[in-house]
Coordinates of C-alpha atoms and ligand atoms in Angstrom, one line a residue:
M21 CA -0.8 9.7 -18.8
I22 CA 2.4 7.9 -19.7
L23 CA 4.5 9.8 -22.3
L24 CA 7.6 8.5 -24.1
F25 CA 9.9 11.1 -25.6
L26 CA 12.2 10.0 -28.4
G27 CA 14.8 12.0 -30.3
P28 CA 18.6 12.6 -30.6
P29 CA 20.7 14.2 -27.9
G30 CA 20.1 17.9 -27.6
S31 CA 16.7 17.8 -29.4
G32 CA 15.0 19.3 -26.4
K33 CA 13.4 16.2 -24.7
G34 CA 14.7 17.3 -21.3
T35 CA 13.5 20.9 -21.7
Q36 CA 10.1 19.8 -22.8
S37 CA 9.9 17.2 -20.0
Q38 CA 10.6 19.9 -17.4
L39 CA 7.9 22.2 -18.9
L40 CA 5.3 19.5 -19.3
Q41 CA 5.8 17.8 -16.0
K42 CA 4.4 21.0 -14.4
K43 CA 1.5 21.4 -16.8
L44 CA 0.5 17.7 -16.6
N45 CA 1.5 17.1 -13.0
I46 CA 3.4 13.9 -13.7
P47 CA 7.1 13.3 -12.9
H48 CA 9.9 13.5 -15.4
L49 CA 12.0 10.4 -15.5
S50 CA 15.3 11.0 -17.1
T51 CA 17.8 8.1 -16.9
G52 CA 20.6 10.6 -17.7
D53 CA 19.6 12.8 -14.7
M54 CA 19.3 9.6 -12.5
F55 CA 22.9 8.6 -13.5
R56 CA 24.3 12.1 -12.9
K57 CA 22.7 12.1 -9.4
A58 CA 24.2 8.7 -8.7
I59 CA 27.5 10.0 -9.9
S60 CA 27.4 13.0 -7.7
E61 CA 26.5 10.8 -4.7
K62 CA 29.4 8.5 -5.7
T63 CA 27.2 5.3 -5.5
T64 CA 28.6 2.1 -7.0
M65 CA 26.0 2.2 -9.8
G66 CA 26.9 5.9 -10.5
L67 CA 30.6 5.2 -10.7
K68 CA 30.0 2.3 -13.1
A69 CA 27.7 4.4 -15.3
K70 CA 30.3 7.2 -15.4
T71 CA 32.9 5.0 -17.1
F72 CA 30.5 4.7 -20.1
M73 CA 29.0 8.2 -20.0
D74 CA 32.4 9.9 -20.1
K75 CA 33.1 8.1 -23.4
G76 CA 29.7 8.9 -24.9
E77 CA 28.7 5.2 -24.7
Y78 CA 25.5 3.7 -23.4
V79 CA 25.3 2.3 -19.9
P80 CA 24.6 -1.5 -20.1
D81 CA 21.0 -2.4 -20.6
E82 CA 20.6 -4.4 -17.4
V83 CA 21.7 -1.4 -15.3
V84 CA 19.3 1.0 -17.0
I85 CA 16.4 -1.4 -17.0
A86 CA 16.7 -2.1 -13.3
L87 CA 16.8 1.6 -12.6
I88 CA 13.6 2.4 -14.5
Q89 CA 11.8 -0.7 -13.2
E90 CA 12.2 0.4 -9.7
R91 CA 11.4 4.0 -10.4
I92 CA 8.1 3.6 -12.2
L93 CA 6.7 1.6 -9.3
Q94 CA 7.1 4.5 -6.9
K95 CA 4.0 6.2 -5.7
D96 CA 4.5 9.5 -7.6
C97 CA 4.3 7.6 -10.9
E98 CA 0.7 6.3 -10.2
N99 CA -0.9 8.9 -12.4
G100 CA 1.7 8.6 -15.1
F101 CA 5.2 9.9 -16.0
I102 CA 7.3 11.2 -18.8
L103 CA 10.1 8.9 -20.0
D104 CA 13.1 10.9 -21.3
G105 CA 16.1 9.0 -22.5
F106 CA 14.6 5.5 -22.0
P107 CA 14.4 3.2 -23.9
R108 CA 17.5 3.7 -26.1
T109 CA 18.0 0.1 -27.3
Q110 CA 15.9 -2.7 -28.6
P111 CA 16.3 -4.8 -25.4
Q112 CA 15.3 -1.7 -23.3
A113 CA 12.2 -1.2 -25.6
G114 CA 11.3 -4.9 -25.0
A115 CA 11.8 -4.6 -21.3
L116 CA 9.6 -1.5 -21.2
D117 CA 6.8 -3.3 -23.0
A118 CA 7.0 -6.2 -20.5
M119 CA 7.1 -3.8 -17.5
L120 CA 4.0 -2.0 -18.6
A121 CA 2.2 -5.2 -19.5
T122 CA 2.9 -6.6 -16.0
V123 CA 1.3 -3.6 -14.3
G124 CA -1.5 -3.4 -16.9
R125 CA -0.6 0.0 -18.3
N126 CA 0.0 1.4 -21.8
L127 CA 2.0 4.3 -23.2
S128 CA -0.5 7.2 -23.8
A129 CA 1.6 8.7 -26.6
V130 CA 5.0 8.5 -28.1
I131 CA 6.6 11.9 -29.2
N132 CA 9.4 11.9 -31.6
F133 CA 11.5 15.1 -31.7
K134 CA 12.6 15.7 -35.2
I135 CA 15.6 18.0 -35.9
D136 CA 18.5 18.2 -38.3
E137 CA 21.6 16.7 -36.7
S138 CA 24.1 19.4 -37.9
Q139 CA 22.2 21.9 -35.7
L140 CA 22.4 19.7 -32.7
V141 CA 26.2 19.5 -32.4
N142 CA 26.2 23.3 -31.9
R143 CA 23.3 23.2 -29.5
L144 CA 24.9 20.6 -27.3
T145 CA 28.4 22.0 -27.2
A146 CA 27.0 25.5 -26.4
R147 CA 24.7 24.4 -23.6
R148 CA 25.3 24.8 -20.0
T149 CA 23.5 22.9 -17.2
C150 CA 22.9 23.9 -13.6
K151 CA 24.6 21.3 -11.6
N152 CA 21.9 21.5 -8.9
C153 CA 18.6 21.7 -10.7
N154 CA 19.6 20.6 -14.2
R155 CA 18.2 23.7 -15.9
V156 CA 19.8 24.1 -19.3
I157 CA 20.6 27.4 -21.0
H158 CA 22.9 28.6 -23.9
E159 CA 26.4 29.6 -22.8
G160 CA 25.7 33.2 -24.1
E161 CA 22.8 33.6 -21.5
V162 CA 24.8 32.5 -18.4
S163 CA 26.1 35.9 -17.3
A164 CA 22.7 37.6 -17.5
D165 CA 20.7 34.7 -16.0
S166 CA 18.9 35.6 -12.8
K167 CA 16.2 32.9 -12.4
P168 CA 16.7 31.3 -9.0
C169 CA 17.7 27.6 -8.9
A170 CA 14.8 25.3 -8.3
K171 CA 16.9 23.2 -5.9
T172 CA 18.9 25.8 -3.9
G173 CA 16.9 29.0 -4.4
Q174 CA 20.2 30.7 -5.1
K175 CA 21.8 31.6 -8.4
C176 CA 22.1 28.5 -10.7
E177 CA 25.6 27.1 -11.0
F178 CA 26.1 26.4 -14.7
I179 CA 28.7 24.0 -15.9
Q180 CA 29.4 22.2 -19.2
R181 CA 28.5 18.5 -18.8
D182 CA 31.5 16.3 -19.6
D183 CA 29.5 14.6 -22.3
D184 CA 28.6 17.9 -24.0
K185 CA 32.3 18.3 -24.9
P186 CA 32.7 18.2 -28.8
E187 CA 34.5 14.8 -29.0
V188 CA 32.0 13.1 -26.7
V189 CA 29.1 14.7 -28.6
R190 CA 30.3 13.2 -31.8
K191 CA 30.4 9.7 -30.2
R192 CA 26.9 10.2 -28.7
F193 CA 25.5 10.8 -32.2
E194 CA 27.2 7.8 -33.6
V195 CA 25.8 5.6 -30.7
Y196 CA 22.3 7.2 -31.2
N197 CA 22.3 6.5 -34.9
T198 CA 23.3 2.9 -34.6
Q199 CA 21.4 1.9 -31.4
T200 CA 18.5 4.3 -30.8
A201 CA 17.3 5.5 -34.2
P202 CA 16.3 1.9 -35.2
I203 CA 13.9 1.6 -32.3
I204 CA 11.7 4.5 -33.6
S205 CA 10.1 2.0 -36.0
H206 CA 9.1 -0.1 -32.9
Y207 CA 6.8 2.8 -31.9
K208 CA 5.6 4.0 -35.3
T209 CA 2.5 1.8 -35.1
H210 CA 1.5 3.3 -31.7
P211 CA -2.0 4.9 -32.1
K212 CA -0.6 8.2 -30.8
F213 CA 2.8 8.4 -32.5
I214 CA 3.4 12.2 -32.7
E215 CA 6.3 13.7 -34.7
V216 CA 7.1 17.2 -33.6
N217 CA 9.3 19.8 -35.3
A218 CA 11.9 20.4 -32.5
D219 CA 13.5 23.2 -34.4
Q220 CA 11.3 25.9 -32.8
T221 CA 11.3 27.8 -29.6
P222 CA 10.6 25.7 -26.5
D223 CA 7.2 27.3 -26.0
A224 CA 6.2 26.5 -29.6
V225 CA 7.3 22.9 -29.2
T226 CA 5.3 22.6 -26.0
Q227 CA 2.2 24.0 -27.7
S228 CA 2.6 21.7 -30.6
I229 CA 2.8 18.7 -28.3
I230 CA -0.2 19.7 -26.1
Q231 CA -2.4 20.4 -29.2
R232 CA -1.7 16.9 -30.5
L233 CA -1.9 14.9 -27.2
Ligands
LIG303 P1 21.1 12.0 -21.4 O1 21.2 13.0 -20.4 O2 19.7 11.4 -21.6 O3 21.6 12.5 -22.7 O4 22.0 10.8 -21.0 C1 23.4 11.0 -20.8 C2 24.1 9.6 -20.8 O5 23.6 8.7 -19.9 C3 24.0 8.9 -22.2 O6 24.9 9.4 -23.1 C4 24.3 7.5 -21.7 O7 25.7 7.3 -21.5 C5 23.6 7.4 -20.4 N1 22.2 6.9 -20.5 C6 21.1 7.6 -20.2 N2 20.0 6.9 -20.5 C7 20.5 5.7 -21.0 C8 19.8 4.6 -21.5 N3 18.5 4.5 -21.6 N4 20.6 3.5 -21.9 C9 21.9 3.6 -21.8 N5 22.6 4.7 -21.4 C10 21.9 5.7 -21.0

């Protein structure tokens, strides 16, 4: 099963991907997480991506397309995968169509996360991300959190992502509205184009997706 998640920053695509990858047993491919990993490893690609991410801008299409192209050919993607954060531009959407056609595969469903933008600014600036396993929680939950980190087995180390800072969040929405919102129409004709109300608890969103898959 190949799932594509669309929706503005902070709409819960990452959280749902993490929940659904376990239920469906397919990997979660987040281009944002891939870039953050490359940045922490200080690779040339990571350092290049950082210059765009820190400003809330998109990393150039050719860099993102090459990254995903290589990733979806890996063995763990044979039974499917969840695309979270790719494609974000028209050229990326075209490249994805071409990549899938080359390997004779199709998107099983496209899920569009719908939520009012005004709520998202608060959600994003209040969120904290574990720098090791990428689990996201609200800043108010950090002190009481006791769930062990999926990577280290120790306590999670929550930080505010640089691009969750208020001025960068505003820029990310501007870029989303100009470059990504228009590609939704590219997918509206897909036989399984599912619009989900993302303004619910994570469990309710998961149920709503699973029921409609
Ligand atoms: P995310 O974690 O998905 O919100 O991504 C964080 C940042 O990584 C974005 O604001 C972009 O700078 C960059 N990024 C992630 N995916 C893409 C993409 N498909 N195209 C361009 N830039 C991306």
